XYZ file of C-alpha atoms in Angstrom:
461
model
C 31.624 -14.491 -11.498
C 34.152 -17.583 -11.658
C 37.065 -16.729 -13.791
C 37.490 -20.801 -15.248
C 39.314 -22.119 -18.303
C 40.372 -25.201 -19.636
C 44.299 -25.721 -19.521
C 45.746 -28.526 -21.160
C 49.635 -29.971 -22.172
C 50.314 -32.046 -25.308
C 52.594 -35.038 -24.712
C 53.942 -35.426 -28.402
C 57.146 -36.136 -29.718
C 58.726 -34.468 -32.898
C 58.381 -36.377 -36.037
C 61.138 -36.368 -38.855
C 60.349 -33.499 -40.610
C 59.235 -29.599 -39.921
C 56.816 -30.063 -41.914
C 55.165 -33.367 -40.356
C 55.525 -32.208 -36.577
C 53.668 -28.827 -37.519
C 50.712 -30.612 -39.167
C 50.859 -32.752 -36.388
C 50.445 -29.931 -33.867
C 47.496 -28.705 -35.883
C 45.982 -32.137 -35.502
C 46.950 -31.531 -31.540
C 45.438 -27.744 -31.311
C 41.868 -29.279 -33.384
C 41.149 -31.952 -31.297
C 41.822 -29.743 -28.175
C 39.420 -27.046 -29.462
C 36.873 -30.264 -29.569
C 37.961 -31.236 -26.276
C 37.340 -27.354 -25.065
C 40.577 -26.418 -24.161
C 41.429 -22.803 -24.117
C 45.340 -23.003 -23.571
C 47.703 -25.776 -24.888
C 51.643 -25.977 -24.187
C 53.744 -28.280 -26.116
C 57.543 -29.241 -25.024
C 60.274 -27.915 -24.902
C 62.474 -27.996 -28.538
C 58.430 -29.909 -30.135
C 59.740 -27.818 -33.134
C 63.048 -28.477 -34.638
C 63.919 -31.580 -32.001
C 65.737 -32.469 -28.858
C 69.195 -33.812 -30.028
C 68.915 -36.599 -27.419
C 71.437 -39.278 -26.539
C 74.240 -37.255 -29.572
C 77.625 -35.904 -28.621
C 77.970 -33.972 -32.067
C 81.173 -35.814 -31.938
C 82.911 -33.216 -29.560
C 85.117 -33.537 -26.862
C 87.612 -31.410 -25.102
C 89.625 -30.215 -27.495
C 88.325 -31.603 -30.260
C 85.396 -31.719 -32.575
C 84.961 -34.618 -35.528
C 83.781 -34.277 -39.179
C 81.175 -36.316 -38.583
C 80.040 -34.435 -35.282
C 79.590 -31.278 -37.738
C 77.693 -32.928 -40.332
C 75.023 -34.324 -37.534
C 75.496 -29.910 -36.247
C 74.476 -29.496 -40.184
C 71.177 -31.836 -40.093
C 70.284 -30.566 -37.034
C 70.674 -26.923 -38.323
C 68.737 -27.352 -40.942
C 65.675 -28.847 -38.958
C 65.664 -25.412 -36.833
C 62.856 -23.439 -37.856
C 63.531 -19.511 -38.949
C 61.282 -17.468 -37.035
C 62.475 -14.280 -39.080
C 64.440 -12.606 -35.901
C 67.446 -11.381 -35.435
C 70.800 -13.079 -33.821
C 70.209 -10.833 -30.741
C 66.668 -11.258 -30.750
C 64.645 -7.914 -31.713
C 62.106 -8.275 -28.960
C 58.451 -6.192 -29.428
C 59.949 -5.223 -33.218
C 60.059 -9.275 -33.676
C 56.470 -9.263 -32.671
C 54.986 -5.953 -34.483
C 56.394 -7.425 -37.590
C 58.849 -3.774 -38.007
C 61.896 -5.810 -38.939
C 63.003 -5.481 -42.512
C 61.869 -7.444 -45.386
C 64.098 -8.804 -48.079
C 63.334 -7.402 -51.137
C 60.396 -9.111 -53.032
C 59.355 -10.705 -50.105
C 56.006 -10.114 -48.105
C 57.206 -11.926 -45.111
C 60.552 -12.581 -42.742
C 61.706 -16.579 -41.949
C 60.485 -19.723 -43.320
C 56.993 -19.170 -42.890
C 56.696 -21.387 -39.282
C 55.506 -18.248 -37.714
C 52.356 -18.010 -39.990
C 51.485 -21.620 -39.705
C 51.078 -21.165 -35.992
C 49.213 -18.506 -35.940
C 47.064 -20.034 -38.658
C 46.172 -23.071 -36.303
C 45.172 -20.891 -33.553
C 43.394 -18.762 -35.269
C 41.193 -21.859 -37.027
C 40.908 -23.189 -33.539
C 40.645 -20.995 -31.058
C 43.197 -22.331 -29.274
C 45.861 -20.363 -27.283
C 49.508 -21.843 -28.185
C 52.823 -22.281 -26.677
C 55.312 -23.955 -27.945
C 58.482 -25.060 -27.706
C 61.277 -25.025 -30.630
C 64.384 -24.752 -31.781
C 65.194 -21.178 -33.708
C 67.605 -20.583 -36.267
C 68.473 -16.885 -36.835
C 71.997 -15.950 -38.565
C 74.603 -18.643 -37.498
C 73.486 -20.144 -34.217
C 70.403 -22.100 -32.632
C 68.412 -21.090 -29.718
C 65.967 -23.106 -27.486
C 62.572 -20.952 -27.410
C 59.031 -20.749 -26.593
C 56.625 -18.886 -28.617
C 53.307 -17.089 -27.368
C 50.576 -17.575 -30.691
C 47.207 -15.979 -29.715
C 43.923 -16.922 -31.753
C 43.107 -12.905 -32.130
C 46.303 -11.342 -32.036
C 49.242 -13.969 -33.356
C 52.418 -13.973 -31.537
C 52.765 -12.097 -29.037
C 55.412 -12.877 -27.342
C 59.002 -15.036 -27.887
C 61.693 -15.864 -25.290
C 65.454 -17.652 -25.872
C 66.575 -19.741 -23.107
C 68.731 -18.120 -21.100
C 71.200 -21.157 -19.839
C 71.339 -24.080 -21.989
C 72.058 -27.349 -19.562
C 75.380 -28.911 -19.907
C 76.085 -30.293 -23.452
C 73.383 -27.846 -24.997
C 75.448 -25.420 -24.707
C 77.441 -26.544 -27.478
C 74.811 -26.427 -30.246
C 72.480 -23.560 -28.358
C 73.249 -20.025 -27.942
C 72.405 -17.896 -24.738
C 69.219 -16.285 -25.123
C 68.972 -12.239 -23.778
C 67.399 -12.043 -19.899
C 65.301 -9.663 -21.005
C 63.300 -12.171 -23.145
C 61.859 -13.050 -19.460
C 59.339 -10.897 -20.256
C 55.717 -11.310 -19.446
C 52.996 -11.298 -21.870
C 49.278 -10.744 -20.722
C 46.238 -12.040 -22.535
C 42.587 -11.914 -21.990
C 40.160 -15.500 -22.686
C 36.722 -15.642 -21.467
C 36.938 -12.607 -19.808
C 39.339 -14.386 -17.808
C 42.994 -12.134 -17.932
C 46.033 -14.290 -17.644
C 49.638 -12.899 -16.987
C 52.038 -15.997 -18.631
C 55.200 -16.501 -18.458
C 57.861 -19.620 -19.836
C 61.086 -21.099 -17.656
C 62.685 -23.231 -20.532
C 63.759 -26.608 -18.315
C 66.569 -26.463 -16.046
C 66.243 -22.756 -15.934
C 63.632 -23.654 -13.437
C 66.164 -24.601 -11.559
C 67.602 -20.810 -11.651
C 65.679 -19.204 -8.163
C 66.478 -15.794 -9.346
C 64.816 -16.564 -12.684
C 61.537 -17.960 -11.197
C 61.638 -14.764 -9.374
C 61.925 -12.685 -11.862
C 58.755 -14.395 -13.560
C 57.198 -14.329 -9.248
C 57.835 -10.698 -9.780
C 55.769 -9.676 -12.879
C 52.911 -11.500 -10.842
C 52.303 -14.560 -13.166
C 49.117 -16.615 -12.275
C 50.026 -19.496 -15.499
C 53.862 -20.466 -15.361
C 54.583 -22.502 -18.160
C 57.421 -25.433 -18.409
C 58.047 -26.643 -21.001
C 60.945 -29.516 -19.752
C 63.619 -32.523 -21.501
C 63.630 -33.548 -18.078
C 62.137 -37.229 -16.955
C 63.732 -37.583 -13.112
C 61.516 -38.221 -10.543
C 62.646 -34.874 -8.905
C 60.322 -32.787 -11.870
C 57.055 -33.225 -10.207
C 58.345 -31.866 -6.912
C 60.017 -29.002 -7.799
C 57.230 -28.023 -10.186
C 54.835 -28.475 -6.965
C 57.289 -26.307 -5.208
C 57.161 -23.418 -7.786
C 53.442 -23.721 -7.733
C 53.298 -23.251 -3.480
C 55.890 -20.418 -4.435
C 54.428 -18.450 -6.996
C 50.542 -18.985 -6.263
C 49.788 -19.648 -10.057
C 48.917 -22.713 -11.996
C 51.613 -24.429 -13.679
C 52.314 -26.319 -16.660
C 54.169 -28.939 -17.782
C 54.921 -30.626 -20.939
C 57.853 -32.629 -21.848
C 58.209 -35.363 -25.025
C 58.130 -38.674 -24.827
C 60.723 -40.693 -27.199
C 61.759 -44.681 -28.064
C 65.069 -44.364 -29.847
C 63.530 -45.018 -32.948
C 61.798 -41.903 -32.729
C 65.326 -39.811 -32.446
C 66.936 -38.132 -36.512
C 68.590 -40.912 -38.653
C 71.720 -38.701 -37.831
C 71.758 -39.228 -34.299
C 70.970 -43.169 -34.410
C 73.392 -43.938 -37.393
C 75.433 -40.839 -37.828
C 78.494 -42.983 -39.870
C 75.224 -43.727 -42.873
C 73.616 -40.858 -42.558
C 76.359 -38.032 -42.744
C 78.511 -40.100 -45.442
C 76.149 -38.923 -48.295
C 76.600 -35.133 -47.161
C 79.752 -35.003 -46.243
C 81.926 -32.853 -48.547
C 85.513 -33.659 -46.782
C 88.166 -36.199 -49.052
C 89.016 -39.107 -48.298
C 92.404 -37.527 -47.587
C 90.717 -35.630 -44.617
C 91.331 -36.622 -40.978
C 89.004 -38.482 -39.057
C 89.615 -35.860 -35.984
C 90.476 -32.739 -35.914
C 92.362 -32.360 -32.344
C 93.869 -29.238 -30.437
C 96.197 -30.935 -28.509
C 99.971 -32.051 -29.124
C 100.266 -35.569 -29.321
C 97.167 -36.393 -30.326
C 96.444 -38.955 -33.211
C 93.878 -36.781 -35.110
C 93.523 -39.650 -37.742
C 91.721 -42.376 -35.417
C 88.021 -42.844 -36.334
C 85.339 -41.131 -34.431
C 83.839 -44.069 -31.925
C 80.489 -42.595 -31.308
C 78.978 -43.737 -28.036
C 75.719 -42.959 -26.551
C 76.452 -40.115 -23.790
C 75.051 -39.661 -20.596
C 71.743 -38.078 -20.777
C 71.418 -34.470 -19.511
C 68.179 -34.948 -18.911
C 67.109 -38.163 -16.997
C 64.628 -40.906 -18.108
C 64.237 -43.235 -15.519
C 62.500 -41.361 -12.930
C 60.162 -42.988 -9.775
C 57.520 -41.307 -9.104
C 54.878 -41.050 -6.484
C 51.716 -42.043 -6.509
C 49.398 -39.385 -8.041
C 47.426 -37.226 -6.037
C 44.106 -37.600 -6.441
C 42.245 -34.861 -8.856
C 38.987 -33.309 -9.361
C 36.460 -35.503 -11.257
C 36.803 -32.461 -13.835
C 39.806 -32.815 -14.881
C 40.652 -35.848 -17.406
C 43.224 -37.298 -19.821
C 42.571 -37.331 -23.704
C 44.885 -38.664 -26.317
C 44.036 -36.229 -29.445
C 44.374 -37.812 -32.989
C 42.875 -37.917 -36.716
C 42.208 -41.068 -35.887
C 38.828 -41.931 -34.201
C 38.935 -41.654 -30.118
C 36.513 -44.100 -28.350
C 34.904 -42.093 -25.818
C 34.740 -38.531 -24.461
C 34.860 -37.653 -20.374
C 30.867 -37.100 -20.760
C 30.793 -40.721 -21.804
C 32.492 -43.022 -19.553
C 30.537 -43.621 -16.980
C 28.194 -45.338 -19.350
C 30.968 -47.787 -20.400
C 31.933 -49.061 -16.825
C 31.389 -49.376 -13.466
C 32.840 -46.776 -10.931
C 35.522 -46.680 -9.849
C 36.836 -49.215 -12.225
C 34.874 -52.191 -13.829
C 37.174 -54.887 -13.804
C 36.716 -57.441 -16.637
C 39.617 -60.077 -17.862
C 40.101 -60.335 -21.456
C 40.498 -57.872 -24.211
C 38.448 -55.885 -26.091
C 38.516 -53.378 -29.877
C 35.092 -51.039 -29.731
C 37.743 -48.582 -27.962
C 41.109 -48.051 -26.404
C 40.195 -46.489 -22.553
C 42.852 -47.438 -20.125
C 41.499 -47.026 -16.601
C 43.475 -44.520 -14.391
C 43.221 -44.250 -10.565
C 40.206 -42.306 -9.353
C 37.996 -43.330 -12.185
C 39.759 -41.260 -14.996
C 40.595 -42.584 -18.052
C 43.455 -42.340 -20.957
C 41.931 -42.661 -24.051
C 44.521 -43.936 -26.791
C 43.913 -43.496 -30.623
C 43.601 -47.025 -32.874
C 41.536 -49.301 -32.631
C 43.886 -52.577 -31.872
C 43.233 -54.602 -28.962
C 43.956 -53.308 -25.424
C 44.067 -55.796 -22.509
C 41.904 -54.547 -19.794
C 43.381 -56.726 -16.721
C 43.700 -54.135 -13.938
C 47.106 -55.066 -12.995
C 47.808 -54.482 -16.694
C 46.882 -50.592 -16.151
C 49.550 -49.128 -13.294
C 50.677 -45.831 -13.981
C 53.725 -45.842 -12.362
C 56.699 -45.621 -14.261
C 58.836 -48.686 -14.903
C 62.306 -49.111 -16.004
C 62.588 -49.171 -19.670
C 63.921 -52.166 -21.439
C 66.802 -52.570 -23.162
C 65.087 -53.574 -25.999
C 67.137 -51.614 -29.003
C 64.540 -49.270 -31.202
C 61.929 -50.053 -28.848
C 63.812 -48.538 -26.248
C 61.819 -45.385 -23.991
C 65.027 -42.290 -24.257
C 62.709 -40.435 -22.539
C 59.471 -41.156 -20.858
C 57.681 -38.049 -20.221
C 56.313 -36.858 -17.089
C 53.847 -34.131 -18.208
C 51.676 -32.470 -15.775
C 49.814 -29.923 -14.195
C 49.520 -28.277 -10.996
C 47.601 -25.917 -8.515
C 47.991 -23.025 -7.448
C 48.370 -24.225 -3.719
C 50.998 -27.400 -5.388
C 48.452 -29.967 -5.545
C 48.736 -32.125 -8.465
C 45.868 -31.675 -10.547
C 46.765 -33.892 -13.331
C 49.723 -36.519 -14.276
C 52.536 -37.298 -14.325
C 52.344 -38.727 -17.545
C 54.088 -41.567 -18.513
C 54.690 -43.659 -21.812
C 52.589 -41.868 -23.814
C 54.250 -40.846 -26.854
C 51.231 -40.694 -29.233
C 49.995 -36.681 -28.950
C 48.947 -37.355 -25.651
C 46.827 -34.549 -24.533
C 46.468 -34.004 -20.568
C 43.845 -31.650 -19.577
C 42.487 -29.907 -16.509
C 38.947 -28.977 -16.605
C 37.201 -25.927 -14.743
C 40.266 -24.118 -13.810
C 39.498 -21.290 -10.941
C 42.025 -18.302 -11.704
C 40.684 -16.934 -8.762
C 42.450 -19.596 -6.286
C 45.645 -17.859 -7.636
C 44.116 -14.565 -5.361
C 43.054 -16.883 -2.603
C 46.343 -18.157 -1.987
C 48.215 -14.729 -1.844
C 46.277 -14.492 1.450
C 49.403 -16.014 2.830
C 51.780 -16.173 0.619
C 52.912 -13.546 -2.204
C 56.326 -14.155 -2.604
C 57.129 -10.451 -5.183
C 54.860 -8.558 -2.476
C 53.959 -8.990 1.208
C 56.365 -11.715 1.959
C 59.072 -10.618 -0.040
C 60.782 -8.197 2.601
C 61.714 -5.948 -0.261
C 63.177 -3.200 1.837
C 65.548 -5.764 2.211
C 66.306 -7.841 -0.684
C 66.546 -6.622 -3.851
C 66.395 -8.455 -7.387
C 67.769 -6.683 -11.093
C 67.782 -8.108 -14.499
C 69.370 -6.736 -17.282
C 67.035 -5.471 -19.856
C 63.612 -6.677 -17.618
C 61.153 -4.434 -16.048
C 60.080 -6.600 -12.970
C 56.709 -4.930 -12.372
C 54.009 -6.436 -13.411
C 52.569 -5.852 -17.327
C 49.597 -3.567 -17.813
């Protein structure tokens, strides 16, 4: 019998508030229960926020007031998964930590709330945040099953670059597998947090615990994403997902676009205080902070090749409250195939043709300009164009288990985009170990030898 699911990725961004990004990921998890999906993986840091474009007003040998009031917001938006600093691993997920006294439950209740929406939707979760446990941040991604909760957490192990100022190193031995069962189909998952898919001992170790759904959740835009997630497809003979956010500046905190407004209400220093504190001699501590946007750790201007064509299956939804004009089942009544060209512009429904007769369908109901030329999916070069302006343009997408693209990249969608692949055969993860299995018959492992601290390599149970 063909083992088949329904795999999808949510394009969304985080809103300004915990509490508004995880109703809006309910919103995301309903309308992919209506759109069938079994599994849905949101971006990396969807929960508590990518700091893009801010410097935290730090630089080598110094860190400014104002940097650690923007540290302060940005703390405070980190959700509190009720873990430890170290991270207490299957104790975290059996719920045998300690509870304060009076208290019927550990954190700031995030951890409920997600598994309430899969639970009222049936909908396997994974998602990206930001965790707050004692002093210090982490990057993470949390497993939420509809039966069972969470059943799994891991901390990135290697923030990239200037993350590593505001998030700790998570333990290796988070790297752990966790193994559900959906339709009868059994799935062996597994998260690489962005760059750390970059790490080829840490794919391994995921290769190793024989994975067939590699998640990835990803800040990163560049044009070199879709090829090394390809690659780690061909390598590990499992699907793989992608999800990363897509963001206009005026999406990013108050604190990082006008950190001087925002932090002087907050800020508890006199007026006698330096501007900059500074470490070395010579220094003029008392200049003003000139903030700056930084370079970008993560790129945003990416080009991208053409998409390979996908299965008539698969298809591109753009979940919202708001009404949706047309399903997959539907489309073919609305146009012509491949594409019915017509000039002009239209309001019964938003449907932006995609190449090989798929669709994007975008929530509202305002005009959308139907011109063909109108429609390319390649990326462009965002404009300078102040608010407006695209810090990061996405790039979700999903692959085989052979590297073929099977949906996306996604570009410029920053509304909950959903991207889904239809009719997914688990089995073509056992077809391709005919000649490749990296962990097994190819891996020479009289040879070579791989050990991670705190990680049982062999596959779960």
């Amino acid at each position: 019998m063909p083992k088949r699911l329904t795999l999808a990725v949510s394009q969304s961004h985080t809103l300004p508030t915990t509490a508004a990004t995880l109703t809006a990921l309910a919103s995301n998890a309903q309308e992919a229960a209506r759109q069938g999906v079994d599994l849905l993986l949101f971006p990396e840091a969807y929960l508590g926020g990518y700091p893009r474009t801010c410097n935290f007003g730090a630089a080598v040998g110094s860190r400014s007031p104002e940097g650690r009031e923007q540290f302060l917001q940005y703390f405070h938006s980190a959700v509190d998964l009720g873990d430890t600093p170290r991270g207490a691993g299957d104790d975290w997920v059996e719920r045998k930590l300690d509870l304060a006294k009076g208290q019927d439950r550990r954190g700031d209740g995030t951890r409920e709330v997600l598994e309430k929406a899969a639970t009222e939707t049936g909908v396997f979760l994974v998602v990206g945040l930001v965790e707050r446990a004692g002093g210090s941040l982490s990057c993470a991604v949390v497993y939420v099953c509809p039966k069972e909760g969470c059943i799994g957490k891991r901390r990135k192990v290697m923030p990239t670059g200037s993350e590593r100022l505001v998030w700790a190193q998570g333990s290796p031995s988070t790297l752990k597998a966790v193994t559900t069962t959906i339709k009868a189909v059994k799935l062996t998952l597994a998260a690489a947090i962005c760059w750390e898919n970059y790490m080829p001992l840490l794919r391994y170790s995921l290769y190793s615990q024989n994975v067939n759904l590699y998640l990835a959740p990803t800040a990163d835009a560049r044009d070199t994403w879709l090829p090394l997630m390809r690659t780690i497809a061909c390598e590990s003979r499992a699907y793989v997902l992608s999800a990363n956010q897509c963001v206009r500046r005026k999406h990013l905190p108050p604190w990082i676009r006008s950190p001087a407004s925002e932090t002087a209400e907050s800020s508890t220093a006199s007026k006698d205080t330096p501007k900059r504190e500074d470490n070395s001699s010579g220094a003029k501590a008392e200049e003003t902070q000139q903030y700056k946007i930084c370079a970008l750790d993560q790129g945003n201007m990416p080009k991208t090749p053409e998409p390979t064509p996908v299965d008539k299956a698969h298809g591109v939804i753009s979940p919202s409250p708001l009404h949706i004009g047309g399903t997959p089942s539907d489309l073919d009544s609305r146009t012509d195939s491949p594409v019915k060209q017509r000039k002009g512009r239209r309001r019964s429904s938003n449907l932006m043709p995609m190449p090989d007769n798929h669709f994007l369908a975008l929530p509202g109901d305002s005009a959308v300009d139907e011109s063909p030329e109108k429609h390319d999916t390649k990326p462009k070069a965002p404009a300078d164009d102040g608010e407006e302006e695209l810090v990061c343009r996405g790039g979700s997408c999903i692959i085989g288990p052979t590297g073929e693209v099977l949906e996306g990249p996604l570009w410029d969608v920053e509304d909950g985009g959903l991207l889904i692949a239809r009719d997914i055969d688990f089995e073509d993860c056992e077809r391709g170990r005919l000649d490749l299995d990296v962990a097994g018959s190819y891996s020479r492992n009289d040879a070579f030898e791989l050990r991670v601290a705190g990680l049982d390599l062999n596959p779960p149970p």
